[in-house]
Tab-separated table of C-alpha atoms (C1' of nucleotides) in Angstrom:
chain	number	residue	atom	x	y	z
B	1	UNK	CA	67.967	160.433	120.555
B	2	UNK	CA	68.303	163.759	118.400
B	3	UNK	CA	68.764	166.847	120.649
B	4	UNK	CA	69.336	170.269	118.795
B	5	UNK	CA	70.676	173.828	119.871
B	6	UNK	CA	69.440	176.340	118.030
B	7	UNK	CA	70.215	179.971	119.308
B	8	UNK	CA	66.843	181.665	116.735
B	9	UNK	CA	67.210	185.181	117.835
B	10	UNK	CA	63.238	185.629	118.716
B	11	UNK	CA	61.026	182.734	118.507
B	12	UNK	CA	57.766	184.420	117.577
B	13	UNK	CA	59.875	186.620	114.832
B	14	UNK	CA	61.329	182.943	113.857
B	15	UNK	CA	58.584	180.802	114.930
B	16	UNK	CA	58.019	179.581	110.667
B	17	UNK	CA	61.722	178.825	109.825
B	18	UNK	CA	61.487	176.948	113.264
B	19	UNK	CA	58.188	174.616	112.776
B	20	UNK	CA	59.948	174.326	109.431
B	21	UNK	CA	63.262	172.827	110.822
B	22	UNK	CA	61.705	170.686	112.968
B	23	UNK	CA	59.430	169.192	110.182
B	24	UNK	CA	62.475	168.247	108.131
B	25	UNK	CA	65.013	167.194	111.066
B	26	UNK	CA	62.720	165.939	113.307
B	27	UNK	CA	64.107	166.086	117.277
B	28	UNK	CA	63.485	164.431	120.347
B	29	UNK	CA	64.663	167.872	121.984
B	30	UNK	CA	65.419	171.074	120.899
B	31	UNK	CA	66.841	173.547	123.144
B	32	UNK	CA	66.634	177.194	121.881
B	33	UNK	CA	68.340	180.660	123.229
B	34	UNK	CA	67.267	184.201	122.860
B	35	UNK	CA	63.656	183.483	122.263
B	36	UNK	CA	63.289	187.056	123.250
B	37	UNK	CA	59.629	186.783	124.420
B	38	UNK	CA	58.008	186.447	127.819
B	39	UNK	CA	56.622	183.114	129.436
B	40	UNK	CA	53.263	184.211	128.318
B	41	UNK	CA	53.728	185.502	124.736
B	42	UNK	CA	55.520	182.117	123.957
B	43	UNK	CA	54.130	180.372	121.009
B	44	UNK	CA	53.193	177.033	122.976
B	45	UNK	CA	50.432	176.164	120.512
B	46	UNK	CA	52.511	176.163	117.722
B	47	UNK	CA	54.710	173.372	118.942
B	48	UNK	CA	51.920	171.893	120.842
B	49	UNK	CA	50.517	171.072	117.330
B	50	UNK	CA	53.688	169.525	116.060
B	51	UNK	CA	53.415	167.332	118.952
B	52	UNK	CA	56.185	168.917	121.465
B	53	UNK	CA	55.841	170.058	125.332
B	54	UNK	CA	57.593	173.328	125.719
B	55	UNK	CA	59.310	174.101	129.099
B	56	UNK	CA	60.050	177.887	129.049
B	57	UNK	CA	61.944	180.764	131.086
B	58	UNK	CA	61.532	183.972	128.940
B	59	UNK	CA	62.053	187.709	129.601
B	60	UNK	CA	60.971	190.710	128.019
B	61	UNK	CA	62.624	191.357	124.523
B	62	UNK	CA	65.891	190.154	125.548
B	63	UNK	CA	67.626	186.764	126.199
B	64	UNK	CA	65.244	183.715	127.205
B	65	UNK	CA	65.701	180.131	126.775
B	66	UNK	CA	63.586	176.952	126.436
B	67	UNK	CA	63.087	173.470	126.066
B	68	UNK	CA	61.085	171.549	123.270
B	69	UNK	CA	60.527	168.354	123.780
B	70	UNK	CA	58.223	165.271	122.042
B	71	UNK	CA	58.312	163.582	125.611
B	72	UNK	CA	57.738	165.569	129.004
B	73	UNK	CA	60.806	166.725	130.852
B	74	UNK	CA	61.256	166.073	134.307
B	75	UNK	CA	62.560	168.491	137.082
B	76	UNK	CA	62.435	171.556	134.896
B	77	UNK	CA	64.237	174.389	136.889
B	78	UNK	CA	64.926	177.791	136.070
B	79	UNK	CA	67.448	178.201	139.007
B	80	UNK	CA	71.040	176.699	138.360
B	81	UNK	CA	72.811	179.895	139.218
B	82	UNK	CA	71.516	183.132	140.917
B	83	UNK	CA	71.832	185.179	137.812
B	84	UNK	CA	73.008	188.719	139.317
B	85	UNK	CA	71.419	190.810	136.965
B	86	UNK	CA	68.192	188.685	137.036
B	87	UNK	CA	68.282	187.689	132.881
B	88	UNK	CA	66.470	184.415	131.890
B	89	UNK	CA	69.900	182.801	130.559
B	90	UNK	CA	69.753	178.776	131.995
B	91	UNK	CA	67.161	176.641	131.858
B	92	UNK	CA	67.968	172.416	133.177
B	93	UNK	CA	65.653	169.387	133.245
B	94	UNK	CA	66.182	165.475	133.213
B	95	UNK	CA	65.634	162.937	130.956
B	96	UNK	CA	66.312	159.205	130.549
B	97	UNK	CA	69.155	157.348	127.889
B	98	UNK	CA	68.776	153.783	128.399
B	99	UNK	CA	69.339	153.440	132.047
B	100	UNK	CA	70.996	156.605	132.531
B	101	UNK	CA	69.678	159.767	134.143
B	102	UNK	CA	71.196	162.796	132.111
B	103	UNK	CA	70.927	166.481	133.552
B	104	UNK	CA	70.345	168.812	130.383
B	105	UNK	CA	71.559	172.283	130.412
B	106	UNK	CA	70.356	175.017	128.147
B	107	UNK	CA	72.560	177.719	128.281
B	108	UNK	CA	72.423	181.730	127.009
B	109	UNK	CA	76.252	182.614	128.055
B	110	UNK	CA	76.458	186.821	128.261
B	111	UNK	CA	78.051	188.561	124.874
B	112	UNK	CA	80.208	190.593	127.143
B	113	UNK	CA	81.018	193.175	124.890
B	114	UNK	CA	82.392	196.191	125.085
B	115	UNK	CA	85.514	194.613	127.319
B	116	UNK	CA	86.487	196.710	130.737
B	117	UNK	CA	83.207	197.363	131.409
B	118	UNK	CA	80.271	195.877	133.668
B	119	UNK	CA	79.048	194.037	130.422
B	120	UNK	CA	82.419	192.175	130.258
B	121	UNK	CA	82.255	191.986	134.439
B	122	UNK	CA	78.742	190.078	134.333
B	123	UNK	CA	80.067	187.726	132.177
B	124	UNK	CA	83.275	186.673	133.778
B	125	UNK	CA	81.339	186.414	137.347
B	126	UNK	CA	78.318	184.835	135.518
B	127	UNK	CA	80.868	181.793	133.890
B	128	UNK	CA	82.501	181.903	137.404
B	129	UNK	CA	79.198	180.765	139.347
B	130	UNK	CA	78.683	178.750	136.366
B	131	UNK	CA	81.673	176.715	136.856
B	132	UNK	CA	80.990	176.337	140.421
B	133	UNK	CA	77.877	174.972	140.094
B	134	UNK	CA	78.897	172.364	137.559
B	135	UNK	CA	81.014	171.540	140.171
B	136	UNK	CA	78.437	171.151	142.730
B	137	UNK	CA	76.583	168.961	140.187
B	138	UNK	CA	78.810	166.978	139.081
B	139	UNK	CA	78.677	165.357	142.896
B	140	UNK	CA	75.178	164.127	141.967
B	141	UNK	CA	75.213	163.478	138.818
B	142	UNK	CA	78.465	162.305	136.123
B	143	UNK	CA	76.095	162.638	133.102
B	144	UNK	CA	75.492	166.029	131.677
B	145	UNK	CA	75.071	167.815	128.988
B	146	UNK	CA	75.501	171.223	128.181
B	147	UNK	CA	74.205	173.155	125.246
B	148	UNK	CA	73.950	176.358	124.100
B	149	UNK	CA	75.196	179.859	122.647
B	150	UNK	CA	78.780	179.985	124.914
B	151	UNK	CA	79.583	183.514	123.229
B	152	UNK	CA	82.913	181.896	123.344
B	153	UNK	CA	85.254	181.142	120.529
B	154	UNK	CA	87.065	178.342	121.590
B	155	UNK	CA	90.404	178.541	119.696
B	156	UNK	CA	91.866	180.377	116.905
B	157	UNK	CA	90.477	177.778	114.211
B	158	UNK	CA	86.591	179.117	115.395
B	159	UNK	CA	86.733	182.117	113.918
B	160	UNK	CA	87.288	183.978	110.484
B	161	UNK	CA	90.025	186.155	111.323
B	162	UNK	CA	90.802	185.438	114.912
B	163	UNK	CA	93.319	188.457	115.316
B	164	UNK	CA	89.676	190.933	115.448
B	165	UNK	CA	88.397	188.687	118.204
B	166	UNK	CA	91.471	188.203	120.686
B	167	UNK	CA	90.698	191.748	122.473
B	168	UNK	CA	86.912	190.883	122.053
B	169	UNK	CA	84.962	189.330	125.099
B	170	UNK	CA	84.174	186.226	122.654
B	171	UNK	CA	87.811	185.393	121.726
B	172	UNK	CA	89.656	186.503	125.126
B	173	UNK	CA	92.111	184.197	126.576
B	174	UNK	CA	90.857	184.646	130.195
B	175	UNK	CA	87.391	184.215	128.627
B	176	UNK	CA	88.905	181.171	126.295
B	177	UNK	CA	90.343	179.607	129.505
B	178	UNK	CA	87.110	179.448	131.102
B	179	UNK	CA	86.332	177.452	128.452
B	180	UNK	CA	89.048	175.136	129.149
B	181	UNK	CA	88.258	174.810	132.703
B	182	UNK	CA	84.701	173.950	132.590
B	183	UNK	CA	86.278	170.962	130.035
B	184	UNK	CA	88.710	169.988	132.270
B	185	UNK	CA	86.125	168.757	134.906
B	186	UNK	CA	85.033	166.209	132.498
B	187	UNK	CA	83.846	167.106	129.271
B	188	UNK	CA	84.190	166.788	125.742
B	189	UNK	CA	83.780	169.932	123.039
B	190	UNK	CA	81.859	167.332	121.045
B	191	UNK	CA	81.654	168.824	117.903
B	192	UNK	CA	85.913	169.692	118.690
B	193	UNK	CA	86.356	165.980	119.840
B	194	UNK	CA	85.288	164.363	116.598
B	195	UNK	CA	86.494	167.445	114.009
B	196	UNK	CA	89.971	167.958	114.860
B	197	UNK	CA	91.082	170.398	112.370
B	198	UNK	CA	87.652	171.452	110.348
B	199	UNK	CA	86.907	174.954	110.476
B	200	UNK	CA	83.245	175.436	110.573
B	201	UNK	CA	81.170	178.268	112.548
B	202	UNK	CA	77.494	178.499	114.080
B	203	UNK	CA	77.524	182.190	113.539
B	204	UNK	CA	77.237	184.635	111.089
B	205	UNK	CA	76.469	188.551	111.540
B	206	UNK	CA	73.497	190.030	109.312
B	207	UNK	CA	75.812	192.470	107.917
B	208	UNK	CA	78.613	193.184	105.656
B	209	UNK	CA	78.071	189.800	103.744
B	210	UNK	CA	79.451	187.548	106.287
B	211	UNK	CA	77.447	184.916	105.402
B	212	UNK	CA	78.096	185.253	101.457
B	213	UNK	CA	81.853	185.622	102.196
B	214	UNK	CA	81.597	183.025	105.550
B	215	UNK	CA	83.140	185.056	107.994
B	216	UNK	CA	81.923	183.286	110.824
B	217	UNK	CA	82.280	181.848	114.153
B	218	UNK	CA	82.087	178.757	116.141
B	219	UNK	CA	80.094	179.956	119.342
B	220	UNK	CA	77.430	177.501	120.047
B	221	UNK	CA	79.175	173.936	121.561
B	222	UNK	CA	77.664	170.854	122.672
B	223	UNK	CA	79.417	169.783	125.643
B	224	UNK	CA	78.995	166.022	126.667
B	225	UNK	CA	80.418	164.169	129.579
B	226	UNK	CA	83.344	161.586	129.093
B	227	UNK	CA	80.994	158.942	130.013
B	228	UNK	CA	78.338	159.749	127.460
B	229	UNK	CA	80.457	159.289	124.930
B	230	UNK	CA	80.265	155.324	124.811
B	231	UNK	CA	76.718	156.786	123.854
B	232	UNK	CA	77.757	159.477	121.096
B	233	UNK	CA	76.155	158.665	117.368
B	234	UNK	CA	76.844	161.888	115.526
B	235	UNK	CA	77.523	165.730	115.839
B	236	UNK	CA	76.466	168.518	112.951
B	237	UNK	CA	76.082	171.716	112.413
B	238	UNK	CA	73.558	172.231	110.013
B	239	UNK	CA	74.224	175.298	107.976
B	240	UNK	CA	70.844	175.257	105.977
B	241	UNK	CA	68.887	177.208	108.158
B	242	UNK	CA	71.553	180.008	107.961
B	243	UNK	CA	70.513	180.435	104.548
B	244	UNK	CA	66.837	180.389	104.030
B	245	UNK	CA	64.967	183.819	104.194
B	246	UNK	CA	64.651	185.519	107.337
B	247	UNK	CA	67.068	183.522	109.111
B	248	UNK	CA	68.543	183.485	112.599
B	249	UNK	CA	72.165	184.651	112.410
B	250	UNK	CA	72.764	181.362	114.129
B	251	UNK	CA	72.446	178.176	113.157
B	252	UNK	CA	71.657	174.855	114.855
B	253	UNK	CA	73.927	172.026	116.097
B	254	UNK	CA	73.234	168.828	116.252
B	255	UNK	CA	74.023	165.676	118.246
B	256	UNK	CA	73.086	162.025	117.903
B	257	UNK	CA	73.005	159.989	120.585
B	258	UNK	CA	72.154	156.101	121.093
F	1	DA	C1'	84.403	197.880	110.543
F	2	DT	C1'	83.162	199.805	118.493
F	3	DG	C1'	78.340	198.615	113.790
F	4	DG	C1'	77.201	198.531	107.392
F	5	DC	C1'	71.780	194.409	109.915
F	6	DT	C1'	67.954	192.624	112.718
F	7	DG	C1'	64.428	192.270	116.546
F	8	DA	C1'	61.696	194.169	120.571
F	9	DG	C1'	59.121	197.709	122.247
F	10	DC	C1'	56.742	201.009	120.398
F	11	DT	C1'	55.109	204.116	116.949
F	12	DA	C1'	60.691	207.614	117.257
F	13	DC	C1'	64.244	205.852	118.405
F	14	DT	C1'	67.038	203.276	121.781
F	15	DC	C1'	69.084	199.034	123.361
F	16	DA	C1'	71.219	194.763	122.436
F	17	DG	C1'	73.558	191.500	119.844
F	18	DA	C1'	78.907	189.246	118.648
DNA sequence: ATGGCTGAGCTACTCAGA
């Protein structure tokens, strides 16, 4: 089973380069962030014609996630956590590995910036209530997975030049150490897990030539429970999208599992 | 380099992103 997060920074500005990625990589599930379009103005169609269900929790112009998926999901739900600010950031649903029932989260973590203000504020209390929930979660179910845009470098090796980003709301220890405590309750940073020292990033800013000179990041994480990984095949991130025109300033990750 | 690019909403220019 081939589940992909892409983070494509509007799906209807995106939607070619995306029915184009799917054509040549071919998921069971892809799980996109900041599709920056409404439930109604969502290109369903489009995917619909490809042969993929799409499960959806938009808002206007900013944020929105969604699920796109070959077979139907069950027990979509918008509702994990009680987003404060009322943004379209999580979207969860169910689906079936051999015997195993697997709780899929989708998740659009808040940028945060500029620190010491509200911005930065959402974002811790949003990760706290995150946490918490896994928590609660975790008492029903041991198998998750969560995917996403974190907006959190994870270490020093995830970033370019990681003195610029220890003040920022990305690269902040107490930010980096929620991080580590969502881990500790039983996950593995998959990509991390099996690519102990590589530096390789997920993100790239439009400007300045980052992507020319890669001066990048390593936001977007697949987090698997330990005891999915007796099921783990493979983990990529797949820079080719990055560079094709019109791109996403993200690009996807990957993760194989049998 | 706390914004040099991009997208949405809108139709001039702001907000947001990381």
């Amino acid at each position: 089973m081939k589940i992909i997060s892409w983070n494509v920074n509007s799906v209807r500005a995106r939607i070619n380069n995306i029915l184009n990625y799917i054509k040549d990589e071919n998921p069971d599930i892809l799980l996109l962030q900041e599709i920056k379009t409404q439930d109604q103005t969502f290109p369903y169609d489009s995917f619909k014609e490809i042969g993929y269900f799409s499960y959806v929790f938009g808002q206007k112009s900013y944020n929105g996630v969604a699920i796109i998926s070959k077979n139907k999901i069950n027990k979509i739900s918008k509702e994990f956590i009680k987003d404060n600010l009322n943004q379209s950031r999580i979207i969860t649903g169910e689906i079936f590995l051999q015997n195993k029932n697997i709780t899929l989260i989708n998740i659009y973590v808040p940028n945060g910036n500029p620190v010491n203000t509200e911005k930065y504020d959402y974002k811790k209390e949003w990760l706290k209530k995150f946490i918490n929930n896994i928590k609660k979660k975790l008492k029903q179910n041991s198998n998750l997975i969560i995917a996403g845009d974190f907006n959190i470098i994870p270490e020093e090796l995830d970033v370019f030049d990681f003195k610029r980003y220890e003040d920022d709301a990305l690269g902040r220890l107490e930010i980096r150490k929620k991080y580590r405590e969502l881990l500790n309750l039983g996950f593995e940073d998959i990509y991390r897990f099996k690519n102990k020292k590589k530096c390789e990033y997920t993100f790239w800013d439009y400007f300045a030539g980052s992507w020319q000179k890669n001066y990048g990041m390593r936001i977007d994480h697949f987090l698997i429970s330990k005891n999915l990984l007796e099921h783990f095949f493979s983990i990529k991130i797949n820079k080719k999208p990055r560079s094709k025109p019109k791109p996403s300033d993200h690009t996807p990750i990957e993760l194989v599992l049998n």
